[in-house]
Short mmCIF file of C-alpha atoms and ligand atoms in Angstrom, two decimals:
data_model
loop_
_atom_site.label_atom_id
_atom_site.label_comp_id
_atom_site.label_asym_id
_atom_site.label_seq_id
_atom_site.Cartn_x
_atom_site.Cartn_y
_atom_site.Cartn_z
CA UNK X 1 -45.12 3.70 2.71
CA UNK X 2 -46.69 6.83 4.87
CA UNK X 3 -45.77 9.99 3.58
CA UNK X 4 -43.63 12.67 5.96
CA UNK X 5 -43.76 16.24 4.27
CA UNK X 6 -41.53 18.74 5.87
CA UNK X 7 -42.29 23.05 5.21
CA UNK X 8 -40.28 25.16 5.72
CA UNK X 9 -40.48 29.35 5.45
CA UNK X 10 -38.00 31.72 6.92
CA UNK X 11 -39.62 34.37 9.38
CA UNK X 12 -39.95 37.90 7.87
CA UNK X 13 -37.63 37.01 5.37
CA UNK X 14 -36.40 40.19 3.61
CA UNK X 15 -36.95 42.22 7.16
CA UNK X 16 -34.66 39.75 9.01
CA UNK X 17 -32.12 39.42 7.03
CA UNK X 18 -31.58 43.41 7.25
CA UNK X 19 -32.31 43.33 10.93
CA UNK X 20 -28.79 40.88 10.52
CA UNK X 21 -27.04 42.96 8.35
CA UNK X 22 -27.89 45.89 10.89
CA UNK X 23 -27.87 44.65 14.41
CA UNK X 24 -28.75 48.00 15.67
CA UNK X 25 -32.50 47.60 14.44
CA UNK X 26 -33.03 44.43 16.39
CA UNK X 27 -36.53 44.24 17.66
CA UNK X 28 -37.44 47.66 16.56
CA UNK X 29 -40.94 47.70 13.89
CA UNK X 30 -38.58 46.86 10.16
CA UNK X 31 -40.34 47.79 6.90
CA UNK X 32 -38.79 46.44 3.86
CA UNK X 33 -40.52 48.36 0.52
CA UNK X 34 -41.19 51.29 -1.68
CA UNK X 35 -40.07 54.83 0.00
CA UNK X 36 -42.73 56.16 2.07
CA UNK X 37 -41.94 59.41 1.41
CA UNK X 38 -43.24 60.50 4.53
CA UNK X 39 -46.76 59.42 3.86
CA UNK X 40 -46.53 60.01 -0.24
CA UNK X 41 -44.88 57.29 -1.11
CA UNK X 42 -46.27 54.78 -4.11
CA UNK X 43 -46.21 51.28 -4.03
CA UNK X 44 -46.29 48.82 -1.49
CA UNK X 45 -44.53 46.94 1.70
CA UNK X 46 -42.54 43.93 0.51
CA UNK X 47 -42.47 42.33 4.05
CA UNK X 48 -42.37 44.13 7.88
CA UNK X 49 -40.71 42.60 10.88
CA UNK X 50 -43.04 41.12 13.70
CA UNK X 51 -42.91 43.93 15.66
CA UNK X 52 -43.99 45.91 12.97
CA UNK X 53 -46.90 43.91 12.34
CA UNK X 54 -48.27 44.36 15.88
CA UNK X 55 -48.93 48.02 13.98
CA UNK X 56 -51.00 46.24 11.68
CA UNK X 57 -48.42 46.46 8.97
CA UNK X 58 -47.98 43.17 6.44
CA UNK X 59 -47.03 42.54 2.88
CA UNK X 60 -48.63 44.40 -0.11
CA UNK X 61 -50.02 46.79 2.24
CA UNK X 62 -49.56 50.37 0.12
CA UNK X 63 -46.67 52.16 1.77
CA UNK X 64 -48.47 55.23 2.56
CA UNK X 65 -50.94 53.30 4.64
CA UNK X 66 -47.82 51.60 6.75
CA UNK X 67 -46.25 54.93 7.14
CA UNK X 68 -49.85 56.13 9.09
CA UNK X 69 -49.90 53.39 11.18
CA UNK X 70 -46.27 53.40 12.19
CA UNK X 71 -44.42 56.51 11.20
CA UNK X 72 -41.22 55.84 13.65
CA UNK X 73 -40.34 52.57 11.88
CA UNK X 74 -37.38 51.91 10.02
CA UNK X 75 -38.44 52.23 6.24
CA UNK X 76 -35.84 50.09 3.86
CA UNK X 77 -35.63 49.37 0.80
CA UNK X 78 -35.48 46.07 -1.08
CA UNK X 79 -31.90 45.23 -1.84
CA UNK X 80 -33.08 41.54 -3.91
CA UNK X 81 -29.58 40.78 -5.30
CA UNK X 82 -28.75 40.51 -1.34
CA UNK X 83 -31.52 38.62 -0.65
CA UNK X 84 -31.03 36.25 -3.39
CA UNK X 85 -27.59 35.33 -2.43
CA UNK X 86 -28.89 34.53 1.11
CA UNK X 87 -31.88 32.75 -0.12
CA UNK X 88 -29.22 30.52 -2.79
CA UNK X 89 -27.35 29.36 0.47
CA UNK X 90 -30.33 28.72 2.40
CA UNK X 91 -31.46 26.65 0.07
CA UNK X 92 -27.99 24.90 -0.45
CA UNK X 93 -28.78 23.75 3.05
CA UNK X 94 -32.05 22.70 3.30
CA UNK X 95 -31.08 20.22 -0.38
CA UNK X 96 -28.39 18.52 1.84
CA UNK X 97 -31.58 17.04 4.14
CA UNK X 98 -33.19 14.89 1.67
CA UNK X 99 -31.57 12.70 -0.83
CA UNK X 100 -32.27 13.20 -4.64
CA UNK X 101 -35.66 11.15 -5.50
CA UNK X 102 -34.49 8.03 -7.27
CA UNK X 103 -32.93 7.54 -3.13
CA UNK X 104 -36.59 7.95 -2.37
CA UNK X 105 -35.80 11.98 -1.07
CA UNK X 106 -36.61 15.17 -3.17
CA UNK X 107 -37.13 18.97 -2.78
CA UNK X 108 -38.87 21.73 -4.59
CA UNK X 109 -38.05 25.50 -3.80
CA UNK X 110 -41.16 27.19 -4.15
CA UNK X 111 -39.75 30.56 -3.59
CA UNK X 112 -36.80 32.84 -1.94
CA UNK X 113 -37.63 31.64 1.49
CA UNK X 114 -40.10 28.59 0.89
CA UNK X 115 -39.14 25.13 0.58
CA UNK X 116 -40.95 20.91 0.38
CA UNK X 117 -38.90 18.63 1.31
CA UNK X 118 -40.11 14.80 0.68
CA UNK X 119 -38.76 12.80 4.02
CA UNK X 120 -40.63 10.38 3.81
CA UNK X 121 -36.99 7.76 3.46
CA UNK X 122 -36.95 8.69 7.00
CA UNK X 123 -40.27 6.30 8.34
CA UNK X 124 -41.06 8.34 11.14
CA UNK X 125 -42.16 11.32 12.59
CA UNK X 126 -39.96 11.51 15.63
CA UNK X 127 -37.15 11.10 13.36
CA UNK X 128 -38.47 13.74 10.76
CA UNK X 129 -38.80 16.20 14.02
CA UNK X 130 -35.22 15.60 14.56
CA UNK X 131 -34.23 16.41 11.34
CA UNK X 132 -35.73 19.75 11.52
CA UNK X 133 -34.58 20.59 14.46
CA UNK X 134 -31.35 19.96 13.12
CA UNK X 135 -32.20 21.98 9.69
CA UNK X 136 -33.34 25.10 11.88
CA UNK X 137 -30.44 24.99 13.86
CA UNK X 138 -27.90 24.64 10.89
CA UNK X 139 -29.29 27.72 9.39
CA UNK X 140 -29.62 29.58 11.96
CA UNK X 141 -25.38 29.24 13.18
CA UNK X 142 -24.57 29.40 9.15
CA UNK X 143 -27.12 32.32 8.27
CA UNK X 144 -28.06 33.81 11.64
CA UNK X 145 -31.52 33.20 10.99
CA UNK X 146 -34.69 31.85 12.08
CA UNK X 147 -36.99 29.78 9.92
CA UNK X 148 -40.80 28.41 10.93
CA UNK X 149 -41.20 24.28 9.96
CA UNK X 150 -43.93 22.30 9.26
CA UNK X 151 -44.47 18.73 8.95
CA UNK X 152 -47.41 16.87 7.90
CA UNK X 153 -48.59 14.01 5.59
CA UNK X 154 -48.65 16.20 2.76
CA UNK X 155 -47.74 19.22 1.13
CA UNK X 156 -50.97 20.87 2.00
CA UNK X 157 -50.95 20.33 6.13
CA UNK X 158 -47.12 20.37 6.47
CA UNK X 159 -47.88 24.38 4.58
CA UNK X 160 -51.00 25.02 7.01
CA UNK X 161 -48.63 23.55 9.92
CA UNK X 162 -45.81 26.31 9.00
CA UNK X 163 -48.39 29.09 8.95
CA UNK X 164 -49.64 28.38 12.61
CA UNK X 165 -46.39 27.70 14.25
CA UNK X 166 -44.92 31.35 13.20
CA UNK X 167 -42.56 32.72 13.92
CA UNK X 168 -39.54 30.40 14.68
CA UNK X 169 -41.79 27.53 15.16
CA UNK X 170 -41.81 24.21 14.91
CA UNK X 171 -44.92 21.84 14.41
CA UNK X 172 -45.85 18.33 13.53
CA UNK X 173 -49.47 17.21 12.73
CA UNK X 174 -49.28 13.12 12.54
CA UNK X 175 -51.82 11.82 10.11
CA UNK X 176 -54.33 11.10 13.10
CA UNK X 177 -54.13 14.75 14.11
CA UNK X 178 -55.51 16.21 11.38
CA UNK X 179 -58.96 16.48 11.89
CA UNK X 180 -58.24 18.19 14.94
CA UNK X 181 -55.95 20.22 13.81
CA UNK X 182 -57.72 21.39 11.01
CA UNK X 183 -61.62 21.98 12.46
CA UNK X 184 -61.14 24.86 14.36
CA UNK X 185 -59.11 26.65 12.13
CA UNK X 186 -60.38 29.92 10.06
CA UNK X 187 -61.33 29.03 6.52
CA UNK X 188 -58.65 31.42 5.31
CA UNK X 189 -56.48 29.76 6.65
CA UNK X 190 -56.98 26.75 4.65
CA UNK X 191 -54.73 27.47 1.19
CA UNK X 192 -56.82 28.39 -2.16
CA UNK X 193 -59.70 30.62 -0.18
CA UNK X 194 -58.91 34.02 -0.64
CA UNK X 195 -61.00 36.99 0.71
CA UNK X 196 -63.76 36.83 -2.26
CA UNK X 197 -64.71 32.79 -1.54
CA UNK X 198 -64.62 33.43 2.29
CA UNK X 199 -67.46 36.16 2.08
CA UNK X 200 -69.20 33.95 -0.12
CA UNK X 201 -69.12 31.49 2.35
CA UNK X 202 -69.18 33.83 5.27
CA UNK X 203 -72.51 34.83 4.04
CA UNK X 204 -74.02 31.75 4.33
CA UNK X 205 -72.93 30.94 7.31
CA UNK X 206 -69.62 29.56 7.20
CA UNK X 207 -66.62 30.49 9.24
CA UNK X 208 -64.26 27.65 10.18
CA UNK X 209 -63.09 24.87 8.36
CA UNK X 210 -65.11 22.49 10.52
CA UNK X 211 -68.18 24.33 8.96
CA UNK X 212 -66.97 24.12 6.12
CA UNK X 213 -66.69 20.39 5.66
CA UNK X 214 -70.20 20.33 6.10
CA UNK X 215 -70.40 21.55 2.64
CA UNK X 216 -71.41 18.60 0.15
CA UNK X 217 -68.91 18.16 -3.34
CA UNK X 218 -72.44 18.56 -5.36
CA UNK X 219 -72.55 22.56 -3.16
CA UNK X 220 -69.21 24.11 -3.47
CA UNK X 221 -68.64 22.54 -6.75
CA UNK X 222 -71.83 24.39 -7.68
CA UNK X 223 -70.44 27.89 -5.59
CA UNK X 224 -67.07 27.59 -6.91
CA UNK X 225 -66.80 25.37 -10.18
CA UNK X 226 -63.77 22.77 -10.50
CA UNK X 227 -62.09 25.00 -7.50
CA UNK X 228 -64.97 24.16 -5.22
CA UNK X 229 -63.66 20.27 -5.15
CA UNK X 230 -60.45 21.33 -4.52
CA UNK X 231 -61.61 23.38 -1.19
CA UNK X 232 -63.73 19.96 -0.49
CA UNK X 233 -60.65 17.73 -0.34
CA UNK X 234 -58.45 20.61 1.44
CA UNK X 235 -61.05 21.13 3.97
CA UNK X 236 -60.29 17.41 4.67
CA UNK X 237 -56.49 17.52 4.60
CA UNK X 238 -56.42 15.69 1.61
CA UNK X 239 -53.57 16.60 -0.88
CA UNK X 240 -51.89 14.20 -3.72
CA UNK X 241 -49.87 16.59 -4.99
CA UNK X 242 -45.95 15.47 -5.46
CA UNK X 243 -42.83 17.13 -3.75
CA UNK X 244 -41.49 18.08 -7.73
CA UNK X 245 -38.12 18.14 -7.45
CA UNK X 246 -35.73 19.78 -9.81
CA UNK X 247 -33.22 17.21 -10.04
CA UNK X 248 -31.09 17.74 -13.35
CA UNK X 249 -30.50 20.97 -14.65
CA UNK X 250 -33.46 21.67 -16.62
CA UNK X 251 -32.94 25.23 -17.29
CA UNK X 252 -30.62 28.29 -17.38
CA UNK X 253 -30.73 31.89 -17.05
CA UNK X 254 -29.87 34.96 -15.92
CA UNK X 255 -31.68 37.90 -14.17
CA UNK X 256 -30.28 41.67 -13.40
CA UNK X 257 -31.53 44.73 -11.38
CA UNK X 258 -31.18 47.98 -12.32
CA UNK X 259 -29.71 50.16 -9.86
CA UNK X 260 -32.11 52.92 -10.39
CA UNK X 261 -35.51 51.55 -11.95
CA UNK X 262 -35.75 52.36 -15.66
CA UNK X 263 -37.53 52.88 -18.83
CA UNK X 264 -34.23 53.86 -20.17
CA UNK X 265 -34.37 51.67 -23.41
CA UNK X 266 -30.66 51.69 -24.05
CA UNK X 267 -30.29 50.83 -20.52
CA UNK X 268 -32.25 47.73 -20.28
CA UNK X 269 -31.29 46.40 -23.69
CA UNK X 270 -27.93 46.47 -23.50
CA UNK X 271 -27.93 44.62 -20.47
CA UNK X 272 -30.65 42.35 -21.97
CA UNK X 273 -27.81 41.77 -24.92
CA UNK X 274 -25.48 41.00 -23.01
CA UNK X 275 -26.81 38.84 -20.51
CA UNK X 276 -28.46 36.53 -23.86
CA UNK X 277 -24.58 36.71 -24.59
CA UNK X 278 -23.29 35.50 -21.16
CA UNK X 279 -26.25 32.70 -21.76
CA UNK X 280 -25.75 31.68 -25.12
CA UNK X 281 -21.95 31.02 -24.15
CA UNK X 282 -23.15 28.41 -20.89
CA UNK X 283 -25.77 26.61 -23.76
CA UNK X 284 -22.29 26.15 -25.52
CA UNK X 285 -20.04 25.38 -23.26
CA UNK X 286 -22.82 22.39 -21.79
CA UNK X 287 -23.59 21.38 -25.38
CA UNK X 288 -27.24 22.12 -24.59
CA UNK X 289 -29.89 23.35 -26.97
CA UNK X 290 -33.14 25.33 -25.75
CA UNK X 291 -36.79 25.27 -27.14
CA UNK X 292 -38.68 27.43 -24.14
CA UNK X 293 -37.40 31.02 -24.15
CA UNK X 294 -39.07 33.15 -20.89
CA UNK X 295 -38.52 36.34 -20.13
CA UNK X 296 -39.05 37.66 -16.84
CA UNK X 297 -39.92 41.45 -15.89
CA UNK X 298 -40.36 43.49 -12.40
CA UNK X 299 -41.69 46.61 -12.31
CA UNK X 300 -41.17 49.53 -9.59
CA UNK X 301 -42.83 47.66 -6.54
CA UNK X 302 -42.61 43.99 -6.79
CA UNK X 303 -45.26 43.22 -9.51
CA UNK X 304 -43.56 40.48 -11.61
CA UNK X 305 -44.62 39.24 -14.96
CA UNK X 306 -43.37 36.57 -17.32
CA UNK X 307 -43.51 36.00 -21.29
CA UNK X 308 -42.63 32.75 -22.95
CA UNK X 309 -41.96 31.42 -26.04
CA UNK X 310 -41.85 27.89 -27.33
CA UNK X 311 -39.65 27.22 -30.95
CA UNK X 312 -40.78 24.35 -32.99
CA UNK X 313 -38.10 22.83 -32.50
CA UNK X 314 -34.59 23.12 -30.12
CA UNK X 315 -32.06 24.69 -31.56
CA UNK X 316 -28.57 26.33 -30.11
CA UNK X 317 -28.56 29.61 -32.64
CA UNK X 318 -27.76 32.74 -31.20
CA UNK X 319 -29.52 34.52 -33.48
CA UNK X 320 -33.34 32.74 -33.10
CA UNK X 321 -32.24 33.34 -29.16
CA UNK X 322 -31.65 36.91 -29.62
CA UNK X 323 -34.60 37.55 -32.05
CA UNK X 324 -36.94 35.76 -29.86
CA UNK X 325 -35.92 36.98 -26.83
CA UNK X 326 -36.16 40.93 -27.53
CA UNK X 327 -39.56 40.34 -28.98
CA UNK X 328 -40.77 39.27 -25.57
CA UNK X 329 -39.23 41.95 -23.64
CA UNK X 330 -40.03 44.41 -26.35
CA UNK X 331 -43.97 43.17 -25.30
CA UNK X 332 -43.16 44.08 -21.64
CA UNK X 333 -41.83 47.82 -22.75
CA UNK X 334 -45.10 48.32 -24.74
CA UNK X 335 -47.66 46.63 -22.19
CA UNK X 336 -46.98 49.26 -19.53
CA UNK X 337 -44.94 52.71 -19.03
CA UNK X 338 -44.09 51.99 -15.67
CA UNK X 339 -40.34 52.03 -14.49
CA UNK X 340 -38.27 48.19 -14.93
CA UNK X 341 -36.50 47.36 -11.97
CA UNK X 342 -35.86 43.93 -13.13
CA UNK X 343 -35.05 41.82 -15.90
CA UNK X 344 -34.21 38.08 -16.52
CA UNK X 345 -33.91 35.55 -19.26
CA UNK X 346 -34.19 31.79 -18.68
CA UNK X 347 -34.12 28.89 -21.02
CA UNK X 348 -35.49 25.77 -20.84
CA UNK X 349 -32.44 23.41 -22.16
CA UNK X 350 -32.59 19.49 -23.77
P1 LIG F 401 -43.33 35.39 3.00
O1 LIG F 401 -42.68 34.11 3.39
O2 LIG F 401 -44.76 35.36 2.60
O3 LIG F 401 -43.24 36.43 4.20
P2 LIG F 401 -42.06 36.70 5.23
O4 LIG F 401 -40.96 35.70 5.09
O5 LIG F 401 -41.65 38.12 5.12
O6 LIG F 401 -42.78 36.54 6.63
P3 LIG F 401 -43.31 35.19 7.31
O7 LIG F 401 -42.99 34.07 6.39
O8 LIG F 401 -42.59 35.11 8.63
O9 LIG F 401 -44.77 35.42 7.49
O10 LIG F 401 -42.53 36.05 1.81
C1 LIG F 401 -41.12 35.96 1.71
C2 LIG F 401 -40.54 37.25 1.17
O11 LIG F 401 -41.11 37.56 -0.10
C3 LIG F 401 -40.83 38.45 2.06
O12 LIG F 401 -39.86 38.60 3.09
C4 LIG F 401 -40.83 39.58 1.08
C5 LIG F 401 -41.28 38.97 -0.23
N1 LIG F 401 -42.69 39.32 -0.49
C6 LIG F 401 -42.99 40.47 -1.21
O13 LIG F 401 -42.07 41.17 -1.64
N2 LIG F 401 -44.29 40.80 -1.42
C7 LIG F 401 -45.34 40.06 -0.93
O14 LIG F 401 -46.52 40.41 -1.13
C8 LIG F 401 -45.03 38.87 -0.18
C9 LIG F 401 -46.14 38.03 0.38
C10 LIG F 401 -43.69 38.55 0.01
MG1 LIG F 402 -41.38 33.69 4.98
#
């Protein structure tokens, strides 16, 4: 059976959804991030709205630098637990379009506002066109917002297909219209080359991906290593890789943000007590036992780390949990001084 792959990423994500929450900015140039300061400001933009980025203004661009090019936008900062909640019904949504894989569907969230979803049940493209159409439109009268699709034979063009039809877009790429849809396209825009292996491959010559697949295996395997045959079969549209979906409960956890960011110590571990508390009691109450403990940590900004452990064996005692779990996020308080903004504990359950 052909595989159908359907992308799907909402537009300017944490921008729009404050551009909703504030109808009065609509349209105007929305940047979501650290506090400028009026040009002093640390850290870095989280996301800008379109009109923003006509300024030149995108993600992880250092605040400072945003506030130069556009000192009359609004400047905002992130409010995640708000952005989380709209992200969990999003994704409620976008679940109810494909059935759970053993009824040949499946989904994986990849991130807030990122989604796979495996349609292939559906044996066409037409009617896999449909379906988004329909999927836009549901979120957009539930959520007020826009999202881009993509659909392609895999993971790897339905993503590419997403990135081109931004924002609000909507675009197929059948299995015979890949090669043209891929050629003239920028190598960075093909997923995996990052600014360092396009000037390497800038310098000798190579710009678009239809250059590119000029490249032997024997070449970029030598440029690149084991990542150089991965560019050769991407530069062809080739991707194996499996829609994973989460189907059972295989973990649970808890995550909190501080409402100032904090090195307080008694700050962060009480909450970190009492959210292993809060967890320990679900384990219970689901008669599950864990064996992976990770803990997750976001400094000021949005630079997010994790630390995991793995027991010997599972086990459903409070007191390895608690033991285990402060060591890690003891590690995080020693590794750097900067400020916590978030913390989170998840467990991997059996
Ligand atoms: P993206 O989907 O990469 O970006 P976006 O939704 O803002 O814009 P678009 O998809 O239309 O290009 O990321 C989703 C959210 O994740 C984004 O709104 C903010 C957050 N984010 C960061 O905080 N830092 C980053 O560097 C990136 C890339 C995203
Ligand atoms: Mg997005």
């Amino acid at each position: 059976m052909q595989r159908i792959i359907l992308h799907i990423d909402m537009d300017y994500f944490f921008a729009q959804i404050e551009e909703q929450e504030n109808p009065q900015f609509k349209g105007k140039p929305i940047v979501v991030g650290a506090d400028p300061k009026e040009g002093k400001g640390r850290g870095v933009v989280s996301t800008a709205s379109y009109s923003a980025r006509k300024y030149g203004i995108h993600s992880a661009l250092p605040i400072s630098k945003a506030y130069q090019l556009c000192p009359q936008a609004i400047f905002l900062p992130v409010n995640m637990e708000l952005y989380q909640k709209v992200s969990e019904k999003i994704m409620e949504i976008v679940k109810k379009y494909s059935p759970p894989p053993k009824f040949g569907g499946g989904w994986e969230i990849v991130s807030l506002d990122e989604a796979f979803l495996d349609v292939s049940f559906l044996g066409s493209y037409e009617k896999a066109k449909n379906l988004a159409t329909k999927l836009k439109n549901e979120i957009l009268e539930k959520e007020k917002l826009t999202a881009t699709v993509g659909i392609g034979p895999n993971k790897l063009i339905a993503k590419m297909a997403t990135n081109q039809a931004k924002p609000n877009g909507l675009l197929l790429i059948k299995p015979n219209q890949v090669k043209s849809f891929l050629e003239p396209l920028d190598i960075e825009d093909l997923p995996g080359i990052g600014p360092k292996t396009a000037e390497k491959l800038r310098e000798i010559g190579i710009n678009k991906i239809k250059e590119l697949q000029r490249l032997s295996r024997e070449k970029l395997k030598e440029m690149f290593g084991k990542v150089g045959e991965t560019i050769y079969e991407r530069a062809r549209g080739i991707d194996e890789e499996p829609v994973s979906s989460e189907e059972i409960i295989k973990s649970i956890g808890k995550q909190i943000t501080f409402e100032k960011d904090t090195r307080d110590s008694e700050i962060i571990f009480e909450n970190f007590e009492q959210m292993i508390n809060e967890i320990h009691q679900e384990l219970l109450k689901n008669k599950f036992s864990f064996r992976t403990i990770t803990v997750v940590c976001r400094y000021q900004g949005f630079e997010t780390h994790t630390k995991s452990k793995t027991l010997k064996e599972a086990t459903q005692d409070l007191g390895v949990l608690k033991k285990e779990a402060k060591k890690l996020l003891l590690k995080f308080f020693l590794e750097s001084k900067k400020p916590i903004r978030l913390i989170g504990l998840r467990l991997k359950i059996c």
